[in-house]
Amino acid sequence: MKSIVCQQPGELKFLESDKPQAKAGEVLLKIRAIGVCGTDIHAFGGSQPFFTYPRILGHELSGEIEAVGEGVDLPVGKSAYVIPYLECGECVACKKGKTNCCTNIEVIGVHRDGGMCEYLCLPASHVVVTEGVPFDQLAVVECLAIGAHAVRRGDITKDDTVMVLGAGPIGLGAAQFAKVAGAKTILADVNEDRLSFAERELDIDATVDCKGDVSAQLDALTNGDFPTVIIDCTGNKGAMQSSFGWLAHGGTIVFVSIIKADITFNDPEFHKRETTLKGSRNATKQDFEHVVACLANGSVRSTAMVTHKTDFSEFPTIFPEWIKPQTGVVKAVIELG
Ligand SMILES: [Zn+2]
Ligand SMILES: [Zn+2]
C-alpha cells in the first residue's frame, strides 16, 4: 500500500509498504477521505515544535472497515470516522471523563503515524461506525468537533450573544454550533473574504471587521450589552488579550486557540465583569456524536467549509500551492477511491 510521508519540513513523498493487519482489539480501516488541518500545515512548514520526522500526517479521517481483529464486534464494509485522540484512561483528567485533555494524550498523525495512507490499523474504541454521512463530510468531523466542544465549554444557550473570533475552519465550525445552540452569533475576523464567505455560506447573524473599531461595532450590534460569550479561534495574542475588554458583564471567554506566549489582562476589567475564562482543548466522543447528528440532520454544513479537494495521488504536488494564502483554501479534503 501507499502512504504519504512528511520526510522533513517541506518534503512529502510516497512510501510503499505492506498492508497492515488488525491485531486483537483493532480495526483495519480503508481510508477514504482525509481532512487537511492547520496542524498538518504547521508540521509541513516545520513550525510545530514537538514534531519529529519522518511522520505520516493526517488525523481527520474517514473510511470503510476492511477487517477487524480478535474481540472486535464492528461490521466489515461499513463507513466510519476516527476519533484521533488516544487517551490513557487512567490519569486525573481521564478519570473525570475529560479524555480530551489526558495528561498522556497521543494524537494520531501528530505523536504517531496518521492516516495519509491507504490502510490504517486503529483501536476499535476510536473508530465510530456511521451511516448516512458521506466520507468527505465524515473526514471533517474532528475539525467540527473542536468547535462543538468550545461551544459546550461556553455553556451556550439561546439567551446568549456569542462572538466567535477568527473565521478559519475551527471558528466557522464554532459559529455553526453556537447557532445550533440557539444563540445570536457574531463572527469576527480581519479577513473580509472569510467574513463574506461565512455570510454567504453559513447562517450567522452578523460579522465584525477586526480591522475597524471592534468595540464600536459590538456596541451597535448588542445595544451596548456586548457578547455574553466570546470564543477565540484566532491564534492571535492581540485578539486574545483584547477579548477581555469586548465581553459582557457576567460573560465567559473560551480560548480554543493556543499560542506560544503569555496572555495578560487588566484585572479591574476582568473583575468588574466577573469574567469566566476557560480553555478548550480537542473534543470528546460526546462532541463527535453531536457533530455527526448535526451533519445528518443538516443543521451544520461541512460542505460549506470544504473549498478544495484533491485525489491522494496529487496531494504531494498540490499541497505546497494550497498553503499560499491567495489560494483561498478554507478547508481541503484528500479523497481515495
Ligand atoms: Zn485537525
Ligand atoms: Zn489520561
Coordinates of N, CA, C and O and ligand atoms in Angstrom, one line a residue, residues 87-94 102-104, ligand 2:
E87 N -6.3 8.3 24.5 CA -6.1 8.7 25.9 C -5.6 7.5 26.7 O -5.8 6.4 26.3
C88 N -5.1 7.8 27.9 CA -4.5 6.7 28.7 C -5.6 6.0 29.5 O -5.5 4.9 29.9
G89 N -6.7 6.8 29.8 CA -7.8 6.2 30.6 C -7.5 6.1 32.1 O -8.4 5.7 32.8
E90 N -6.4 6.5 32.5 CA -6.0 6.4 34.0 C -5.6 7.6 34.7 O -5.5 7.7 35.9
C91 N -5.3 8.7 33.9 CA -4.8 9.9 34.6 C -6.0 10.7 35.2 O -7.1 10.3 35.1
V92 N -5.6 11.7 35.9 CA -6.6 12.5 36.7 C -7.7 13.1 35.7 O -8.8 13.1 36.1
A93 N -7.3 13.5 34.5 CA -8.3 14.0 33.6 C -9.2 12.9 33.1 O -10.4 13.1 33.0
C94 N -8.6 11.8 32.7 CA -9.4 10.7 32.1 C -10.4 10.2 33.1 O -11.5 9.9 32.8
C102 N -6.3 14.5 28.4 CA -5.4 13.5 29.1 C -4.0 13.9 29.2 O -3.4 14.5 28.3
T103 N -3.4 13.6 30.4 CA -2.0 14.1 30.6 C -1.0 13.3 29.7 O 0.1 13.8 29.4
N104 N -1.4 12.2 29.2 CA -0.6 11.4 28.3 C -1.1 11.2 26.9 O -0.9 10.3 26.2
Ligands
ZN2 ZN -5.4 10.1 30.6

